[in-house]
Short mmCIF file of C-alpha atoms in Angstrom, two decimals:
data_model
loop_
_atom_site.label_atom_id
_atom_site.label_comp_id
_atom_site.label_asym_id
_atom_site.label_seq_id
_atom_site.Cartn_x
_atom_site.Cartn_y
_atom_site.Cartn_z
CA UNK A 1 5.51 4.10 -20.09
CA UNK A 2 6.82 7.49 -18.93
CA UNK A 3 10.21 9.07 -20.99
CA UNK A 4 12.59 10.46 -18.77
CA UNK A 5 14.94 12.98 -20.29
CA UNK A 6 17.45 14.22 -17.54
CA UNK A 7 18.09 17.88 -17.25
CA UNK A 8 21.11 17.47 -14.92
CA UNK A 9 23.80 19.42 -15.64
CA UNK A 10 26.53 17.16 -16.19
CA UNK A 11 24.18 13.98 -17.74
CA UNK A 12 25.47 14.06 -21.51
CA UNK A 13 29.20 13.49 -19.49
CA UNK A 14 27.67 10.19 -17.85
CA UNK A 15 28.01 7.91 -20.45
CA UNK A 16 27.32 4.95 -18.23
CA UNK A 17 23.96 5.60 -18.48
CA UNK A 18 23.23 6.51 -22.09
CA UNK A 19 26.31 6.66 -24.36
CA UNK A 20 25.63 8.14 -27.70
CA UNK A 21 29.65 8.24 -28.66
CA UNK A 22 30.31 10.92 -26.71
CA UNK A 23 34.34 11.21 -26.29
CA UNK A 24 34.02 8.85 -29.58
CA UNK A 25 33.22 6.35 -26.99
CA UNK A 26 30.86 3.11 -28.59
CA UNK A 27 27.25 4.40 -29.06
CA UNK A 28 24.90 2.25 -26.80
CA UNK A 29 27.85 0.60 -24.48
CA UNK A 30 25.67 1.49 -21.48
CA UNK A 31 23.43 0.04 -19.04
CA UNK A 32 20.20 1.46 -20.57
CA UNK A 33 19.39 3.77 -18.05
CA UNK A 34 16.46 5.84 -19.98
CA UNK A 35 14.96 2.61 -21.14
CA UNK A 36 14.72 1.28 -17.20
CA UNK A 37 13.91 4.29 -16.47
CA UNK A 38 10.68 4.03 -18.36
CA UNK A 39 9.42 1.48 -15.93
CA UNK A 40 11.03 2.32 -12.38
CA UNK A 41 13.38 5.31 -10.70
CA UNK A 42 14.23 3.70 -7.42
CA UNK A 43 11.10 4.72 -5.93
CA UNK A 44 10.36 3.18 -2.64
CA UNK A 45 13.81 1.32 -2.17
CA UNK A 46 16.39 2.16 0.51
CA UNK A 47 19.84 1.78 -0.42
CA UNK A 48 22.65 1.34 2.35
CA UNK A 49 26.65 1.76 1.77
CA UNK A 50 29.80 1.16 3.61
CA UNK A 51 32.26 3.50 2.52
CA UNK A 52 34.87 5.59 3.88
CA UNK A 53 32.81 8.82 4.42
CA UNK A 54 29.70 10.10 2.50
CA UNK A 55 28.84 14.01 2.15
CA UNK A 56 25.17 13.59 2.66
CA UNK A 57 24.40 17.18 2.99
CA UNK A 58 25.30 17.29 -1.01
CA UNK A 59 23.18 19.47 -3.16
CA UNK A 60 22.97 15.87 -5.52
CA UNK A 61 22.34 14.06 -2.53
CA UNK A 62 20.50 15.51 0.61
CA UNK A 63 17.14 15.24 -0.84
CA UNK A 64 17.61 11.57 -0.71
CA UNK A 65 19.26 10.85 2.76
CA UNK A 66 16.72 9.63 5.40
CA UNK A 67 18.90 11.53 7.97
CA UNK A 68 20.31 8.91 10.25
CA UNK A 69 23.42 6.82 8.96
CA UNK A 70 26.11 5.25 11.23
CA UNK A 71 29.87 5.89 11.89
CA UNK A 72 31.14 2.33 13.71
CA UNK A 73 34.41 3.88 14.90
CA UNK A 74 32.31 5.78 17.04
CA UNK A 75 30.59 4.53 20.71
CA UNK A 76 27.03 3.84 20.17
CA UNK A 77 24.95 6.58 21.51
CA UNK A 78 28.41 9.22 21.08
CA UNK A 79 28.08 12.29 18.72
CA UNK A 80 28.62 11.60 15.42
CA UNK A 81 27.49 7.95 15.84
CA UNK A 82 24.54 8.42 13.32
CA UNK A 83 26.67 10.85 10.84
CA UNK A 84 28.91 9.15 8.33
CA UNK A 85 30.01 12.45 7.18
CA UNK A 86 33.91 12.72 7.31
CA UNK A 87 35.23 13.73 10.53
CA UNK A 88 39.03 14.35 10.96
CA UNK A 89 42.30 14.90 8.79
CA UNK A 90 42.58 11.38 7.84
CA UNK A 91 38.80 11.27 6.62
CA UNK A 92 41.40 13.75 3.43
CA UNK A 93 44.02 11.22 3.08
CA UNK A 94 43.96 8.76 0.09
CA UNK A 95 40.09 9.14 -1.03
CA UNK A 96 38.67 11.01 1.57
CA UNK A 97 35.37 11.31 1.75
CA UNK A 98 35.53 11.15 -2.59
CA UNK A 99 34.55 7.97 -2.95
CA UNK A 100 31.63 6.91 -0.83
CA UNK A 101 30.68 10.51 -1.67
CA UNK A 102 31.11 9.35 -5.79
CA UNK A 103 29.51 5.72 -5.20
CA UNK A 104 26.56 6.59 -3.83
CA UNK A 105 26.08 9.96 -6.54
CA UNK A 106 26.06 7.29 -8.96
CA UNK A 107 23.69 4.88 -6.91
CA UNK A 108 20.58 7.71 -5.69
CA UNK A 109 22.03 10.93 -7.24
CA UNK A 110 18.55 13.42 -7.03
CA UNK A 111 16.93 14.12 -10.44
CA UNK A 112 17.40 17.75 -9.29
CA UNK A 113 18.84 19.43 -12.62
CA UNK A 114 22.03 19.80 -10.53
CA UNK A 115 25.07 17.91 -11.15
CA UNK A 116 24.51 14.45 -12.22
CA UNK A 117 21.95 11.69 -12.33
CA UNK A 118 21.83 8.61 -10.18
CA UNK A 119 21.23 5.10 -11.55
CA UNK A 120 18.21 4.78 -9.04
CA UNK A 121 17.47 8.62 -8.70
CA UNK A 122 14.09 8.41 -6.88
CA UNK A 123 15.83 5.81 -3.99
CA UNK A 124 16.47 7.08 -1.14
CA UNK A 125 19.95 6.01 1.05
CA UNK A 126 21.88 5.78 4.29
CA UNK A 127 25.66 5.56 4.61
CA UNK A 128 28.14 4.08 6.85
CA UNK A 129 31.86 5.31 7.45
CA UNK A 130 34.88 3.69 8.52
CA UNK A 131 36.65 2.17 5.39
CA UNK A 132 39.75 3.68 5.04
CA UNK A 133 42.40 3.01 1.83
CA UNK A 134 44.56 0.12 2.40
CA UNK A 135 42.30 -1.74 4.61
CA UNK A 136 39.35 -1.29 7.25
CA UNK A 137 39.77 1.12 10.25
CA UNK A 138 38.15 -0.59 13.32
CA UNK A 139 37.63 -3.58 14.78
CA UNK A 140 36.44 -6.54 12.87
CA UNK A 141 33.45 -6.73 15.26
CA UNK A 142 32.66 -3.02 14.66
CA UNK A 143 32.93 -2.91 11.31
CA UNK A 144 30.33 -6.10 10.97
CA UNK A 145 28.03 -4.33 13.11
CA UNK A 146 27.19 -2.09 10.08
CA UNK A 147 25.06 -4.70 8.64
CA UNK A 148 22.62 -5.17 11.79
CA UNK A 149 22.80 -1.78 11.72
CA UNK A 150 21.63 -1.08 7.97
CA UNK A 151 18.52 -3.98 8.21
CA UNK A 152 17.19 -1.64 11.44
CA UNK A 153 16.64 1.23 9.27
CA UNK A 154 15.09 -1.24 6.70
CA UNK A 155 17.91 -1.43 3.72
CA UNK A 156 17.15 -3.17 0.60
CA UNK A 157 20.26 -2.78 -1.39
CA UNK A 158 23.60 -2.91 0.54
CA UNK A 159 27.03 -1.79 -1.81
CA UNK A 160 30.07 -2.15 -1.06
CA UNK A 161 32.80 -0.83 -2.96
CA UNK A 162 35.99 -2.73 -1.03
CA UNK A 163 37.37 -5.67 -0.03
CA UNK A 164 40.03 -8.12 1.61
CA UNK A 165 42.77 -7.97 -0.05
CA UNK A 166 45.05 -11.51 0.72
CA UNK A 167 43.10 -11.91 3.56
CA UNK A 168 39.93 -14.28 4.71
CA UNK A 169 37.10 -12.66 5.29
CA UNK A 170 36.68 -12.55 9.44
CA UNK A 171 34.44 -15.29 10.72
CA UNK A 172 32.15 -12.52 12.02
CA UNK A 173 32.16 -10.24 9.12
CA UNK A 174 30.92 -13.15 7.36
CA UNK A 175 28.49 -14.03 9.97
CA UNK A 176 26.86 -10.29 9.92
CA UNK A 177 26.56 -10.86 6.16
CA UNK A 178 24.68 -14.01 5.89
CA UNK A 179 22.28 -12.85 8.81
CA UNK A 180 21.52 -9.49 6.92
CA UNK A 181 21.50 -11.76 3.47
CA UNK A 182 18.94 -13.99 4.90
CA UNK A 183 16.95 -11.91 7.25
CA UNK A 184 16.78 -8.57 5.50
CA UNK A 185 13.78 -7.34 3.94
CA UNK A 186 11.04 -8.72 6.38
CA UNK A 187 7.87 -7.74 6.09
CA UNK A 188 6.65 -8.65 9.58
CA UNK A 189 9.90 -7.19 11.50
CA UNK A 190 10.17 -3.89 12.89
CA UNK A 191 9.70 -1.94 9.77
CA UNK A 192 6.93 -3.76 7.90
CA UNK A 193 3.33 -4.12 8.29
CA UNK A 194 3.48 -6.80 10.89
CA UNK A 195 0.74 -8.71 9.11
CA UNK A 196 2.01 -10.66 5.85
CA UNK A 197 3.69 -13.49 7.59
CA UNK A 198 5.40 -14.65 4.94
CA UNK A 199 9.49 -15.05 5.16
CA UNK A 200 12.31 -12.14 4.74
CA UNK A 201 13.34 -11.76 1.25
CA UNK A 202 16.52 -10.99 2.42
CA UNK A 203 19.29 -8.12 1.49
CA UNK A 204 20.49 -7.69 -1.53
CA UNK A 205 24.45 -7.06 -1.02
CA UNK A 206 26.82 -6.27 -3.39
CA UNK A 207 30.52 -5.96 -3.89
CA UNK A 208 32.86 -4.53 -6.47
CA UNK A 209 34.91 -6.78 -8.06
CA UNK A 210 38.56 -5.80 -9.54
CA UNK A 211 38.36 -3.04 -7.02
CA UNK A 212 42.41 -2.86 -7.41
CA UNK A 213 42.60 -1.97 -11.13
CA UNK A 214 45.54 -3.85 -11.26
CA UNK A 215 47.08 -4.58 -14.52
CA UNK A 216 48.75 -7.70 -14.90
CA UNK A 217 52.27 -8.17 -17.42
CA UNK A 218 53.29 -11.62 -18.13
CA UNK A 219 56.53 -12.83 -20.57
#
């Protein structure tokens, strides 16, 4: 077992990880970071994201960015397609580029003694952009084409930190997802070793539930 003891700046804020009662919060109402920690740091896992924008040029972050990411509002093979950085004025409105900037600091933040400390520090991640507040900012077929797009670069862990909102989820949205869920993670494709020959694991995806922080008043 190896100890980890962050030297982040901001780490004794991120109570998430390791709360001792800081802000008289309850001591140990975390997710055990140091303990996992003792056995793995993300190490050899690629974590994808569909956000609205991500800042991957961070001083938390850019040690941990493969370099390529993908921007579906934008024609394949156009400048900026690979860049999920924010591009325009309304990449400022509502969030910005905050939150897929925020989600994945928390996800793959570097163990860098700067800033904070991601969950899965030693990961490393690519981003998507496009999600904009209030709803999703291109077509339905473009914004499914981010998953096809994330299992080519070889994603193991896919977040997403949205939703529909009283709305299905489009047929081919949901199509995308169950190809990526089932054929992600495969060995023998593009990006493995060709010789296992043993079936894709698949991708793990994940999405945030009670994303609207509503509260609810009945009587």
């Amino acid at each position: 077992p190896r100890q980890v003891i962050p030297q982040d700046e901001y780490y004794n804020l991120q109570w998430h990880l390791n709360n001792t009662g800081q802000f008289s919060g309850t001591a140990d109402a975390d997710i055990d970071a140091p303990e996992a920690w003792e056995i793995a740091t993300g190490e050899g896992v690629l974590i994808g994201m569909f956000d609205d924008a991500c800042d991957v040029g961070h001083e938390d972050l850019r040690d941990n960015y493969i370099g390529v990411g993908h921007d579906p509002t934008v024609s394949p093979g156009a400048e900026g397609f690979t860049d999920p950085r924010p591009k325009n004025s309304g990449d400022a409105l509502f969030y910005g580029n905050r939150h897929g900037t925020s989600v994945m600091g928390l996800a793959a933040a570097s163990g860098n003694e700067l800033g904070v400390r991601g969950v899965a520090y030693d990961a490393q991640f690519t981003a998507a952009r496009g999600i904009l507040a209030g709803g999703i900012g291109m077509s339905e077929a473009d914004a499914a084409s981010v998953y096809p797009y994330a299992m080519e670069q070889g994603v193991d862990v896919h977040n997403n930190s949205w939703g529909f909102v009283g709305i299905a989820t489009p047929a081919v949205m949901e199509e995308a997802l169950e190809m990526v869920f089932l054929e992600g993670r495969d060995l023998d494709g593009p990006n493995g070793d060709g010789i296992t020959n043993r079936p894709p694991r698949g991708m793990v995806i994940m999405f945030a539930a009670g994303n609207e922080a509503r509260q609810v008043f009945t009587g």
